[in-house]
Structure formats: structure tokens, C-alpha cells
PDB file of C-alpha atoms in Angstrom:
ATOM      1  CA  MET A 138      70.755 -37.092 -73.048  1.00  0.00           C
ATOM      2  CA  ILE A 139      74.354 -36.385 -72.022  1.00  0.00           C
ATOM      3  CA  LYS A 140      75.521 -36.770 -75.619  1.00  0.00           C
ATOM      4  CA  ARG A 141      72.964 -34.191 -76.754  1.00  0.00           C
ATOM      5  CA  LYS A 142      74.097 -31.718 -74.111  1.00  0.00           C
ATOM      6  CA  LYS A 143      77.730 -32.157 -75.184  1.00  0.00           C
ATOM      7  CA  GLU A 144      76.760 -31.612 -78.836  1.00  0.00           C
ATOM      8  CA  HIS A 145      74.852 -28.485 -77.822  1.00  0.00           C
ATOM      9  CA  MET A 146      77.884 -27.123 -75.966  1.00  0.00           C
ATOM     10  CA  ASP A 147      80.150 -27.952 -78.913  1.00  0.00           C
ATOM     11  CA  LEU A 148      77.813 -26.082 -81.242  1.00  0.00           C
ATOM     12  CA  LYS A 149      77.639 -23.134 -78.857  1.00  0.00           C
ATOM     13  CA  ASN A 150      81.443 -22.995 -78.662  1.00  0.00           C
ATOM     14  CA  GLN A 151      81.666 -23.126 -82.460  1.00  0.00           C
ATOM     15  CA  ILE A 152      79.263 -20.195 -82.701  1.00  0.00           C
ATOM     16  CA  TYR A 153      81.340 -18.214 -80.184  1.00  0.00           C
ATOM     17  CA  ARG A 154      84.504 -18.966 -82.161  1.00  0.00           C
ATOM     18  CA  THR A 155      82.862 -17.995 -85.473  1.00  0.00           C
ATOM     19  CA  VAL A 156      81.544 -14.697 -84.134  1.00  0.00           C
ATOM     20  CA  ALA A 157      84.857 -13.928 -82.426  1.00  0.00           C
ATOM     21  CA  SER A 158      86.947 -14.675 -85.512  1.00  0.00           C
ATOM     22  CA  SER A 159      84.675 -12.641 -87.760  1.00  0.00           C
ATOM     23  CA  THR A 160      84.817  -9.717 -85.363  1.00  0.00           C
ATOM     24  CA  ALA A 161      88.597 -10.086 -85.020  1.00  0.00           C
ATOM     25  CA  ILE A 162      89.006  -9.759 -88.777  1.00  0.00           C
ATOM     26  CA  GLU A 163      86.948  -6.567 -88.758  1.00  0.00           C
ATOM     27  CA  THR A 164      88.450  -4.978 -85.638  1.00  0.00           C
ATOM     28  CA  GLY A 165      91.965  -6.401 -85.434  1.00  0.00           C
ATOM     29  CA  GLU A 166      91.409  -7.650 -81.863  1.00  0.00           C
ATOM     30  CA  SER A 167      92.527 -11.049 -80.605  1.00  0.00           C
ATOM     31  CA  ILE A 168      90.115 -13.956 -81.148  1.00  0.00           C
ATOM     32  CA  ARG A 169      90.777 -15.222 -77.614  1.00  0.00           C
ATOM     33  CA  GLU A 170      89.981 -11.859 -76.061  1.00  0.00           C
ATOM     34  CA  LEU A 171      86.784 -11.555 -78.060  1.00  0.00           C
ATOM     35  CA  GLU A 172      85.731 -15.088 -77.066  1.00  0.00           C
ATOM     36  CA  LYS A 173      86.287 -14.189 -73.409  1.00  0.00           C
ATOM     37  CA  LYS A 174      84.095 -11.119 -73.838  1.00  0.00           C
ATOM     38  CA  LEU A 175      81.346 -13.187 -75.477  1.00  0.00           C
ATOM     39  CA  LYS A 176      81.420 -15.842 -72.768  1.00  0.00           C
ATOM     40  CA  ASN A 177      81.549 -13.300 -69.930  1.00  0.00           C
ATOM     41  CA  LYS A 178      78.316 -13.644 -67.953  1.00  0.00           C
ATOM     42  CA  GLU A 179      78.629 -10.091 -66.637  1.00  0.00           C
ATOM     43  CA  SER A 180      78.549  -8.495 -70.061  1.00  0.00           C
ATOM     44  CA  LYS A 181      76.313  -5.590 -70.883  1.00  0.00           C
ATOM     45  CA  PHE A 182      73.924  -7.725 -72.941  1.00  0.00           C
ATOM     46  CA  ASN A 183      74.101 -11.038 -71.076  1.00  0.00           C
ATOM     47  CA  TRP A 184      70.319 -11.443 -71.311  1.00  0.00           C
ATOM     48  CA  LEU A 185      70.620 -11.910 -75.090  1.00  0.00           C
ATOM     49  CA  THR A 186      71.062 -15.454 -76.347  1.00  0.00           C
ATOM     50  CA  LEU A 187      72.633 -16.747 -79.526  1.00  0.00           C
ATOM     51  CA  ALA A 188      70.284 -18.090 -82.152  1.00  0.00           C
TER      52      ALA A 188
END
């Protein structure tokens, strides 16, 4: 069970990184800053989940 949870978190982090890097290419912002915004629990759309 613990291994599955770790794999899930790894996948989630990969999705965050992919979305952040794609957005960074389009906007010119820093990948790290965009990742912070995505992971921020107080964001405007925090009720939305990643697929």
C-alpha cells in the first residue's frame, strides 16, 4: 500500500512538472514558480483536481 501511495505521489509530481514546463515555455515564467502556484492549496481553483 505504501509503495502505491509513493508511486501516486511521483506521478502527481510528474504531472505538475509537465504542466509547469509547458506553461513556462508559453509564458516565459520560471518552472519552479509555476510549480509552486500549482501546488498552492490556497489557489483560486484548488477544488479542481488533475486527471
